[in-house]
Coordinates of C-alpha atoms and ligand atoms in Angstrom, one line a residue:
X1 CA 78.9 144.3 99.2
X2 CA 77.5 141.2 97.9
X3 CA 77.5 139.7 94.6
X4 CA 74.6 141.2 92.2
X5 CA 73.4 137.9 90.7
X6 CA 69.9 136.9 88.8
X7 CA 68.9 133.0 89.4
X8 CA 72.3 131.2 89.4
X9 CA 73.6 133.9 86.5
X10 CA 76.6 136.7 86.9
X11 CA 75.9 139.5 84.6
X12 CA 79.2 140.9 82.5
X13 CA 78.6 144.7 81.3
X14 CA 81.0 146.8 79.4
X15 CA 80.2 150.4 78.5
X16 CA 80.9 152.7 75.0
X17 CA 80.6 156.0 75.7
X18 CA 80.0 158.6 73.0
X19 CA 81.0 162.3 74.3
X20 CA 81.1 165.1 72.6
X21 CA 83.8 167.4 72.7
X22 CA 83.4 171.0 74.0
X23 CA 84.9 172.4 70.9
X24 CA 84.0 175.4 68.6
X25 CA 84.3 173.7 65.1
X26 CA 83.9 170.5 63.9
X27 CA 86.6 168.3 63.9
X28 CA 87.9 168.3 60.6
X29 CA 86.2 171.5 59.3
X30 CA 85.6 175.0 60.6
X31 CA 82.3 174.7 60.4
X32 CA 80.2 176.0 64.1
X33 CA 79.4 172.8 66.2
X34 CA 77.3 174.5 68.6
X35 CA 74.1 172.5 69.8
X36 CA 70.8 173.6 68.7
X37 CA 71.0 175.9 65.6
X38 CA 68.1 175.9 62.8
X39 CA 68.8 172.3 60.9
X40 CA 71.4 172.4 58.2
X41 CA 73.1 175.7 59.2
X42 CA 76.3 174.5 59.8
X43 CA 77.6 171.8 57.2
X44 CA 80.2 172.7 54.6
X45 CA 81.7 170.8 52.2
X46 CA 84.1 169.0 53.9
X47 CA 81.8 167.8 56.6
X48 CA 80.1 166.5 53.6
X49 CA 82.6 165.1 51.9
X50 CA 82.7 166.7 48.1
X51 CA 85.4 165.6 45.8
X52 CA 88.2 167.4 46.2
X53 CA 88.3 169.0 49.8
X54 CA 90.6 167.9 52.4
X55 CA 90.1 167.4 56.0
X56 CA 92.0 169.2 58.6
X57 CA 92.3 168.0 62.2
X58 CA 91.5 170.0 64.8
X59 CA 93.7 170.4 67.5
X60 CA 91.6 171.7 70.4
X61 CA 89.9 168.4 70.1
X62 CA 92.9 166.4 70.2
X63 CA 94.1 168.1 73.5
X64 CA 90.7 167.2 74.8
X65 CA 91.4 163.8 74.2
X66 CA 95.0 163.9 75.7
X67 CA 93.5 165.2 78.7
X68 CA 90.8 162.9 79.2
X69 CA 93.2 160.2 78.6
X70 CA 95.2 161.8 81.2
X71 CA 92.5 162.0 83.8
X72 CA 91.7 158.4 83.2
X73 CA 95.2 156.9 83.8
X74 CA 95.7 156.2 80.3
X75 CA 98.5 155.6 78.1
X76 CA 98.7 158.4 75.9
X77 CA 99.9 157.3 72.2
X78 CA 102.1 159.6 70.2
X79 CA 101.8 158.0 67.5
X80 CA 97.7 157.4 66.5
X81 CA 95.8 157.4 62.7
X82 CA 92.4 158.3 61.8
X83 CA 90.7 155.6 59.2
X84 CA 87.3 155.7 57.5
X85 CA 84.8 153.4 58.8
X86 CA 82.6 152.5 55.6
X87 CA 78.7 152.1 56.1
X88 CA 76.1 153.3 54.2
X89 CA 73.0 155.5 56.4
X90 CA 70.6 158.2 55.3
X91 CA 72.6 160.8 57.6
X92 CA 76.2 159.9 56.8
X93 CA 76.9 161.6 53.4
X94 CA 80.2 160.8 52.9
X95 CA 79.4 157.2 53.2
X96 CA 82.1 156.4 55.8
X97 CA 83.0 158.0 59.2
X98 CA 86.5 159.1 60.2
X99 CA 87.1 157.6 63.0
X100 CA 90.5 155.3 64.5
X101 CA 90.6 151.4 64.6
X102 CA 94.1 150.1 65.1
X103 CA 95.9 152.7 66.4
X104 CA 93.8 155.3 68.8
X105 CA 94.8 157.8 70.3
X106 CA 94.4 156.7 74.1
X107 CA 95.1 153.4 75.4
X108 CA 94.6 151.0 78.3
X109 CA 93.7 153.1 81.4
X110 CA 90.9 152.7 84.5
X111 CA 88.9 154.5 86.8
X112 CA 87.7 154.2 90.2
X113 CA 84.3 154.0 90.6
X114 CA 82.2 154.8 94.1
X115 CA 79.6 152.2 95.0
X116 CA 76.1 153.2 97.4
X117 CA 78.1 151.4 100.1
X118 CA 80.7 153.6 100.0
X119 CA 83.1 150.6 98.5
X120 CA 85.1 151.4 95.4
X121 CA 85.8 149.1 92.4
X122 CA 88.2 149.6 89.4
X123 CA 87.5 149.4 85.5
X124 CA 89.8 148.9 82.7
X125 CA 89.5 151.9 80.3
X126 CA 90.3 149.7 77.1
X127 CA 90.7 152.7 74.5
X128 CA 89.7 156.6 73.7
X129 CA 89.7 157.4 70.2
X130 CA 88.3 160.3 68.1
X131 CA 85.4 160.3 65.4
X132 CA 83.3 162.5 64.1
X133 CA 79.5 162.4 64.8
X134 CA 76.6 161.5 62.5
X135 CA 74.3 163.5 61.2
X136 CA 70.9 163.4 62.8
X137 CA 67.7 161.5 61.4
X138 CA 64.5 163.3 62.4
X139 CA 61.2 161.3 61.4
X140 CA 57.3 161.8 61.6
X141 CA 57.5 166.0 61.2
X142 CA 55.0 167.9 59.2
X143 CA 51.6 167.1 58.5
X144 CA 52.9 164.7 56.1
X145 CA 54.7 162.9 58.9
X146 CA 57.5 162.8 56.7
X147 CA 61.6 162.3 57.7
X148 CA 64.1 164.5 57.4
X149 CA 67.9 164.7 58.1
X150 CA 69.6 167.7 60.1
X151 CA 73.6 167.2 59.0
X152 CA 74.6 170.1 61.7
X153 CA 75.7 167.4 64.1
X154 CA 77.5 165.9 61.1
X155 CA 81.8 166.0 61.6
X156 CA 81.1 166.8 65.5
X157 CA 84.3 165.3 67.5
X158 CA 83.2 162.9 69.6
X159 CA 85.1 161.1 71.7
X160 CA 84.4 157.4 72.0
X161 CA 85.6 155.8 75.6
X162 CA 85.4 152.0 75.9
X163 CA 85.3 150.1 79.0
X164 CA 86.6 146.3 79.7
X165 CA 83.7 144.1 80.3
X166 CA 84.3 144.6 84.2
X167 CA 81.0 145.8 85.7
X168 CA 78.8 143.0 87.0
X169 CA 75.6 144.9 87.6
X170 CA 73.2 147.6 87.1
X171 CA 74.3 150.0 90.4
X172 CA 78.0 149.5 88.9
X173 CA 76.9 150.4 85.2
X174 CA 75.4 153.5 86.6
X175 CA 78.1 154.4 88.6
X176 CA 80.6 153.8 86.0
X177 CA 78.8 156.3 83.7
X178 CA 78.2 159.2 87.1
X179 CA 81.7 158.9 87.6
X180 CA 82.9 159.1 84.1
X181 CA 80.3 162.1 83.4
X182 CA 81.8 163.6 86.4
X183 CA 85.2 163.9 85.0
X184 CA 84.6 165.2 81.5
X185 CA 82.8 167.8 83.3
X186 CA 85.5 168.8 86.1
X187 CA 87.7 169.0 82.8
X188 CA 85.8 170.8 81.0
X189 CA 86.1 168.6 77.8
X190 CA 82.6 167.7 77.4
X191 CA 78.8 168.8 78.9
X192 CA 77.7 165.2 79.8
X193 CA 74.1 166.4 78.9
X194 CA 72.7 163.1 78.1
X195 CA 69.2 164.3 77.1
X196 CA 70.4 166.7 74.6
X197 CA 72.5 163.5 73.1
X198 CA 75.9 165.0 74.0
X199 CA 77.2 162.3 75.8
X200 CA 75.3 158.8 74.8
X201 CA 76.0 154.9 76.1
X202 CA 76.0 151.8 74.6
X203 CA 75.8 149.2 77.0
X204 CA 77.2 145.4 76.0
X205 CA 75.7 142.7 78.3
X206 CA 76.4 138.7 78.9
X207 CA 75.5 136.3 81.1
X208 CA 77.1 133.2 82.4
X209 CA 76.3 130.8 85.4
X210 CA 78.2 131.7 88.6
X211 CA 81.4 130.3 88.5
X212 CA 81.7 129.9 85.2
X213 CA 85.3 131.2 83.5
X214 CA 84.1 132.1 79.6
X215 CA 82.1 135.2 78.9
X216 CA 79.1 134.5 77.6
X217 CA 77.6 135.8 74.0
X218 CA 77.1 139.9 74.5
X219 CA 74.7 141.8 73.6
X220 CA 74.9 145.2 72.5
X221 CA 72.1 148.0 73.5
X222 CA 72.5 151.3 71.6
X223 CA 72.0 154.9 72.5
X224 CA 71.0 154.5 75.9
X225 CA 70.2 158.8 76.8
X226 CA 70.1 158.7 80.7
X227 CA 71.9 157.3 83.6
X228 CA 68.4 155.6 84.9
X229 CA 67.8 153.9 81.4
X230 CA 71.4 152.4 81.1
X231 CA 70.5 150.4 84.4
X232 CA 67.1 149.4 83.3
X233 CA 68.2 148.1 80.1
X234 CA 70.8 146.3 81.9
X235 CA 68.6 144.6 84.0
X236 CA 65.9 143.7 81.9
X237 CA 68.4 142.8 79.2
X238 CA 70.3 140.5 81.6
X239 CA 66.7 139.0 82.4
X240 CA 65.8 138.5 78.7
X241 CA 69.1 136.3 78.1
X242 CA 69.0 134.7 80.9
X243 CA 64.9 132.9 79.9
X244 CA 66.4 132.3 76.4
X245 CA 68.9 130.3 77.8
X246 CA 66.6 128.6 80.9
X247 CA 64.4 128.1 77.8
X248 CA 67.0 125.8 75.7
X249 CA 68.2 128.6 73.3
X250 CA 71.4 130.2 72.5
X251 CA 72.2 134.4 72.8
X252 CA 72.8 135.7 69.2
X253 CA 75.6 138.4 69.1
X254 CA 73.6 141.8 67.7
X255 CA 72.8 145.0 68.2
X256 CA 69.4 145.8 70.3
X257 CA 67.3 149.3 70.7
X258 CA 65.9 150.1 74.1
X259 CA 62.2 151.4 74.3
X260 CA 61.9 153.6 77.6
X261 CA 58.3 153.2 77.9
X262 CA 57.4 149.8 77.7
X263 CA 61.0 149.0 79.5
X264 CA 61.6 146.2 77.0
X265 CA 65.1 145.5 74.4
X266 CA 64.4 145.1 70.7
X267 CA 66.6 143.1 68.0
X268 CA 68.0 146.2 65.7
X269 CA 69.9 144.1 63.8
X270 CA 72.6 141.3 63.6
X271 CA 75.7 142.7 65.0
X272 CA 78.6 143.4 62.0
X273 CA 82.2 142.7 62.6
X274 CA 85.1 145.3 62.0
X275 CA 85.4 143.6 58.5
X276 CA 81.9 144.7 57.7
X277 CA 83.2 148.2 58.0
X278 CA 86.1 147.9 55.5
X279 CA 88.5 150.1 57.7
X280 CA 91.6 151.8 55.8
X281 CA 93.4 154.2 57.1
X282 CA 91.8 157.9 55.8
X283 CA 94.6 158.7 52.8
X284 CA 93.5 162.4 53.5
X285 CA 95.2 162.7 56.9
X286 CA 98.4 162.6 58.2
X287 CA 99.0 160.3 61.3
X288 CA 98.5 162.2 64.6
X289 CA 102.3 162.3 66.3
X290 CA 102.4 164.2 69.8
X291 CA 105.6 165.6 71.5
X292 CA 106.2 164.9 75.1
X293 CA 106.0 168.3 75.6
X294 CA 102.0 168.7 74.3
X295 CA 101.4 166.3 76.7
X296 CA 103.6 167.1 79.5
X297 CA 101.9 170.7 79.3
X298 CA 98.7 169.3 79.5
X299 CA 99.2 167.4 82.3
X300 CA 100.5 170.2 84.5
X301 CA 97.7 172.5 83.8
X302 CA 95.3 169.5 84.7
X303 CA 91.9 171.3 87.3
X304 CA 91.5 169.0 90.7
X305 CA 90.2 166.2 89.3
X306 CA 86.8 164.4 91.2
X307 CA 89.2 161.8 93.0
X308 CA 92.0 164.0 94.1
X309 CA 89.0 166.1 95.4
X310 CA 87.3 163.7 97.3
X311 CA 90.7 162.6 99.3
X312 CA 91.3 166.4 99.9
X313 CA 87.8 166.5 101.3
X314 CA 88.3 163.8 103.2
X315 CA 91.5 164.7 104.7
X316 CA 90.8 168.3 105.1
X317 CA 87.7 167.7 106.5
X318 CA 87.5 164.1 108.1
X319 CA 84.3 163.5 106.3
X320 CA 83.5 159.7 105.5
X321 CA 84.3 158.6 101.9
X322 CA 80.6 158.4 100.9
X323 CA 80.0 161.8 101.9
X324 CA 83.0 163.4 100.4
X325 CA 81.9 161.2 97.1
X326 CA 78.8 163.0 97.3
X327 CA 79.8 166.3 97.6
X328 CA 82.1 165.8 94.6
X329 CA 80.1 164.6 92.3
X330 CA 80.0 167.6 90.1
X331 CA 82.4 171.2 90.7
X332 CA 79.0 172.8 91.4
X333 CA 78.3 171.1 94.6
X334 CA 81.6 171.2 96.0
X335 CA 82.1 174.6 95.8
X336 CA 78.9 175.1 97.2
X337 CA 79.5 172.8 100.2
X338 CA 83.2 174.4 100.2
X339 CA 81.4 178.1 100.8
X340 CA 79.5 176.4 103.2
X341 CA 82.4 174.9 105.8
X342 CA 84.1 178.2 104.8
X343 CA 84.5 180.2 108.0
X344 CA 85.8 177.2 110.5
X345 CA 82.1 175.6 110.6
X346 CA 81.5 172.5 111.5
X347 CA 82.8 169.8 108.5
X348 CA 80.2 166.9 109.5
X349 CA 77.3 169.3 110.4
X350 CA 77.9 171.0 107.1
X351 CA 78.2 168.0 104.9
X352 CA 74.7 167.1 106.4
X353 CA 72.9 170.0 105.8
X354 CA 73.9 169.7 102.2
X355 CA 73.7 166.2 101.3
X356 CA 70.8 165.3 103.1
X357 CA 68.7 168.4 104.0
X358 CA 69.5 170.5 101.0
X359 CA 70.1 167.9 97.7
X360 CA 66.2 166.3 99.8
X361 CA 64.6 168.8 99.1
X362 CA 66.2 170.6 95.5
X363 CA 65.2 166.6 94.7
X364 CA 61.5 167.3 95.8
X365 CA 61.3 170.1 94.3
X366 CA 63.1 169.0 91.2
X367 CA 65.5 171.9 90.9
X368 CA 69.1 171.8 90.5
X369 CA 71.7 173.1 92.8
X370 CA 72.1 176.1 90.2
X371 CA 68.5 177.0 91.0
X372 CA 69.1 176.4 94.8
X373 CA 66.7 178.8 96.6
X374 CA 69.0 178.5 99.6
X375 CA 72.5 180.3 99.2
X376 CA 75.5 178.6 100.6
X377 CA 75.9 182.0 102.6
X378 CA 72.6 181.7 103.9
X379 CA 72.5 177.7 104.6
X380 CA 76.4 178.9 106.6
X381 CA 74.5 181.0 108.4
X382 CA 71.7 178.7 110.0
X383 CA 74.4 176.7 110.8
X384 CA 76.1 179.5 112.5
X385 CA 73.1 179.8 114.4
X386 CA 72.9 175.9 115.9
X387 CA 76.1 175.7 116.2
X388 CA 76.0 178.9 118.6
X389 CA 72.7 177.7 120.3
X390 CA 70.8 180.5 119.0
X391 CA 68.1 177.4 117.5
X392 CA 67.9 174.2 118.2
X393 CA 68.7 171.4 114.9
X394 CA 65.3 170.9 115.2
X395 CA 63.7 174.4 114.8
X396 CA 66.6 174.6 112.0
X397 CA 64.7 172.0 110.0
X398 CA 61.7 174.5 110.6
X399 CA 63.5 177.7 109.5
X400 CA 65.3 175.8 106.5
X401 CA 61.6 174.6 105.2
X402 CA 60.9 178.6 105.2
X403 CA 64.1 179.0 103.5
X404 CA 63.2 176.9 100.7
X405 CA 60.1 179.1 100.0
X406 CA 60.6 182.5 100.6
X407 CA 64.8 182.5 100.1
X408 CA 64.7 184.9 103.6
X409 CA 67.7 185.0 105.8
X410 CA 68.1 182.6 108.8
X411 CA 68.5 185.4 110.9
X412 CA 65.1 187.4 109.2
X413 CA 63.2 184.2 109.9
X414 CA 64.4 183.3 113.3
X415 CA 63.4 186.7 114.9
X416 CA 60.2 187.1 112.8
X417 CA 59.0 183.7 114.1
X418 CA 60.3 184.1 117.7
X419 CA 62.1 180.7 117.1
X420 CA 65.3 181.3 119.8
X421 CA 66.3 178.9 121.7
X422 CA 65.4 179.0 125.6
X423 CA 68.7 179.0 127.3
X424 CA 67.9 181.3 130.1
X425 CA 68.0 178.6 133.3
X426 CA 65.7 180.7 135.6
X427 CA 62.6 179.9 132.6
X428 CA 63.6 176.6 132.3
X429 CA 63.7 175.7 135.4
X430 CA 60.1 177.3 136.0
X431 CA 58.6 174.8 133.2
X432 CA 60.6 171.6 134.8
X433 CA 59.5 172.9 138.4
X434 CA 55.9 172.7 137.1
X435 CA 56.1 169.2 135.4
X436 CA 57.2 168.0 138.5
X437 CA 54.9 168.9 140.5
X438 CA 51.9 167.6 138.2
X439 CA 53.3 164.5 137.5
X440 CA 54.5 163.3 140.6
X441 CA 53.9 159.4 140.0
X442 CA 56.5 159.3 137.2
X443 CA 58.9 161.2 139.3
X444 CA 58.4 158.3 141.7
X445 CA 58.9 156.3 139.4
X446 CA 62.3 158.2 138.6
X447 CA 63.8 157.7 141.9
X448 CA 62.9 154.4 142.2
X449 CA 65.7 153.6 139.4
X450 CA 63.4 153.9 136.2
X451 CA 65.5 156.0 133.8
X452 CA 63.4 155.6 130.7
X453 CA 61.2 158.2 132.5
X454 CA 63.8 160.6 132.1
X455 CA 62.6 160.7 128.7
X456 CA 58.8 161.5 129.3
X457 CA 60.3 164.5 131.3
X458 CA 62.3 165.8 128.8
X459 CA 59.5 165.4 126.1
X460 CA 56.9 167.3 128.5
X461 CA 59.6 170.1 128.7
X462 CA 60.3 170.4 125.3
X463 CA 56.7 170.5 124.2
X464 CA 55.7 173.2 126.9
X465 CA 58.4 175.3 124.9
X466 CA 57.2 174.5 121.5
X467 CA 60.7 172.6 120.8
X468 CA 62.7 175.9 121.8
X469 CA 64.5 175.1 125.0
X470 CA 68.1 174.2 124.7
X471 CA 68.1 170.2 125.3
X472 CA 71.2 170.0 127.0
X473 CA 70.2 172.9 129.7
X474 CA 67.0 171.4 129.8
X475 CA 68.9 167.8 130.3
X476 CA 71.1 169.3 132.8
X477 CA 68.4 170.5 135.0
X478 CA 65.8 167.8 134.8
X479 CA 68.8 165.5 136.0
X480 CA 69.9 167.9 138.9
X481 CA 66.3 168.5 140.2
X482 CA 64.6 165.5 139.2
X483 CA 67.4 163.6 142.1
X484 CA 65.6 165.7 144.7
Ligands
ADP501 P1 82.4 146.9 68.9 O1 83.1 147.7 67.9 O2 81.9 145.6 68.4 O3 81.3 147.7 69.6 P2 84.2 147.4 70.9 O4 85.5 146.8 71.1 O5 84.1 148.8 70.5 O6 83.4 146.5 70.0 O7 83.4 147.3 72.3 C1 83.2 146.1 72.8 C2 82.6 146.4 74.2 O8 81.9 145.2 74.7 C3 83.6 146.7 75.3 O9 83.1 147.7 76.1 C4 83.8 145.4 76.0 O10 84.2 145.6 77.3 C5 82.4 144.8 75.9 N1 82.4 143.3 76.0 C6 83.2 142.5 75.3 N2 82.9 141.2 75.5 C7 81.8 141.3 76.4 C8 81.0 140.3 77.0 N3 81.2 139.0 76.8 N4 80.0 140.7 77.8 C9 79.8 142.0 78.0 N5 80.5 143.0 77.5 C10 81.5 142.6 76.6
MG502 MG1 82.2 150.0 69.4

């Protein structure tokens, strides 16, 4: 694929992505972290950090961690320590967050990430480490527009997954966070929901001239909530730096907020350093030490991660490595296409009729494959029925579009529409018998050694049998009869 580049400049990207763990308590209290509960429900003390209580680490999360790290190729470190990050906000109580600086929990691993081309790349995984969540600011409510602050989310686990500064556009950026998403999900650690704020992406950009060998001064753009926005960001943030510097200026190193709407970056503020933040390891905990037995355990109760899948689809069902990227995108769609090929059908027609007939139109119709009006057993079915000759791939388009609306069977909606295929020769050859004879120019023309005519026959055919005749008996015979 070739290079992404804007006006002589290279654009550097590295990604920080916040996910929540899919954990029942918080992760130093016992406290409920379930999304969505009336505000301030579910803090306790220790979430808020009164004198005298003591944090307690919770272990689910920390097997959630190992296994990411795990699924990421990642060191795992048996020996990590939490430390308190110290700012001061409106929503953080305590006045620090627990969180790990020198010594995380994961280390250095990488991921492989699928391009539109169907090309892979590799990013570095620089670090995983643990922290708890915020609480949640919530402004303008109540006819005195006032603010508020919701400490549910407070003491969360979230998981915090850094990336080296190896994307070097947008379409990777994007990719980088589908494929990440992807994996929390077929591991069950996190929901990836990015609108509900469950999993959220800071995106760090540079520029530099092609060719150059320094990184430039990044940027960082915080709490990006969608795939789509992360790219446009991205792009107009690379844009942005790249006129400051045209202009003469130099890129200051701070943190930026992106506005969806008007598609624009905004200065937040100037970016701290880890000094700002007075780190110390938290005197309340214990260093985290794992066996090689926690982890080894972990590691052989890992599900088929995306990856592995897409080989195994590609091996198992010699489908090309975009398609099988497709269809493994989440668990959901691979099963579905798996009940699909079930029963020896066809691998390639199958993956079609998903990827492109189905995911078209649950896209128009802006449902998800959980809402799919079409059942893998029935979608098997119309395949069943081309690949048996009963309809024609054509008419299948036709009885798929019913499909979609009224969720009928193939079958119901193939005899109630009289949609067969003509394979009967003796009716064929009565239609091709009478084509020839009114258009005897063309079959001149035919014999003469003009073989694009072939093609007029066949269309006159097909359209005297409204699209029902079998093209190949219908190729078969114009060829035999059309030689005299
Ligand atoms: P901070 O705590 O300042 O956010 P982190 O180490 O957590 O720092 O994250 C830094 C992120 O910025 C990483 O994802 C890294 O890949 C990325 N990064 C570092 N230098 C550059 C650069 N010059 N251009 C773009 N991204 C960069
Ligand atoms: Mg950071």
């Amino acid at each position: 694929m070739s290079a992404y580049t804007i006006d002589g400049y290279e654009v550097v990207i590295g990604l920080e992505v916040h996910a929540q763990v899919n954990c029942n308590s918080k992760l130093f209290s016992g406290t409920s972290a379930a999304f969505g509960a009336e505000p301030n429900t579910q803090v306790n003390p220790i979430d808020l950090g009164m004198p005298g209580v003591l944090p307690v680490l919770n272990e689910a999360a920390v097997d959630a961690a190992i296994k990411t790290g795990l699924a990421l190729n990642a060191e795992v470190n048996t020996l990590s320590v939490f430390a308190r990050k110290n700012y001061f906000y409106p929503d953080l109580p305590k006045g620090y967050q627990i969180s790990q600086f020198e010594l995380p929990i994961i280390g250095k691993g990488e991921m492989q990430v699928d391009l539109s081309d169907g090309a892979t790349k590799t990013i570095g995984i620089t670090r995983l480490h643990l922290e708890e969540d915020a609480g949640k600011s919530v402004h303008d409510i109540g006819d005195d527009n006032s603010s508020h602050v919701d400490l549910n989310r407070a003491g969360v686990p979230l998981m915090e997954i850094v990336s080296e500064p190896d994307m070097r556009s947008p379409e990777e950026a994007g990719a980088y966070v589908t494929k990440l998403r992807s994996i929390l999900r077929f591991i069950d650690v996190c929901d990836g929901n990015m609108e509900q704020g469950s999993m959220r992406c800071d995106a760090n950009v540079s520029v530099r001239k092609i060719g150059a060998t320094e990184f430039g001064t990044r940027c960082e753009i915080k709490n990006l909530n969608s795939i789509r926005n992360v790219m446009r960001a991205i792009e107009f943030e690379a844009k942005r730096q790249i006129d400051v510097i045209e202009d003469g200026g130099v890129i200051d190193q701070e943190t930026r907020l992106y506005n969806a709407d008007k598609n624009i970056t905004r200065t937040m503020r100037s970016k701290e350093d880890a000094h700002d933040y007075r780190y110390f390891p938290d005197p309340d905990l214990l260093p985290v030490r794992l066996t090689g037995e926690r982890i080894t355990n972990i590691r052989e109760n890992m599900p088929e991660l995306p990856d592995d899948m897409k080989q195994r689809f590609m091996d198992q069902y010699s489908l090309s490595a975009y398609d099988a990227s497709v269809l493994t995108q989440s668990k959901t769609s691979a099963l579905y296409y798996e009940r699909v090929v079930a029963e020896k059908r066809d691998p390639k027609l199958s993956a079609n009729w998903v990827t492109v007939e189905l995911f078209g139109a649950l896209n128009n119709l802006g449902k998800d494959l959980e809402h799919s009006p079409v059942t893998p057993q029935d979608l098997g079915e119309l395949i069943d029925l081309i690949q048996d000759g009963t309809i024609s791939g054509k008419i299948a388009k036709q009885v798929f579009a019913t499909m979609l609306e009224t969720s009928q069977s193939p079958h119901d909606i193939v005899e109630e529409q009289g949609l067969k295929q003509i394979s009967d020769t003796g009716a064929i050859e009565q239609v091709i018998d009478d084509i020839i004879a009114q258009n005897e120019d063309n079959v001149a023309k035919y014999r003469d050694g003009n073989e694009r005519v072939f093609g007029f026959f066949v269309g006159q055919v097909m359209k005297a049998t409204k699209g029902q005749a079998n093209p190949q008996v219908v190729n078969e015979l114009l060829k035999q009869k059309l030689a005299g």
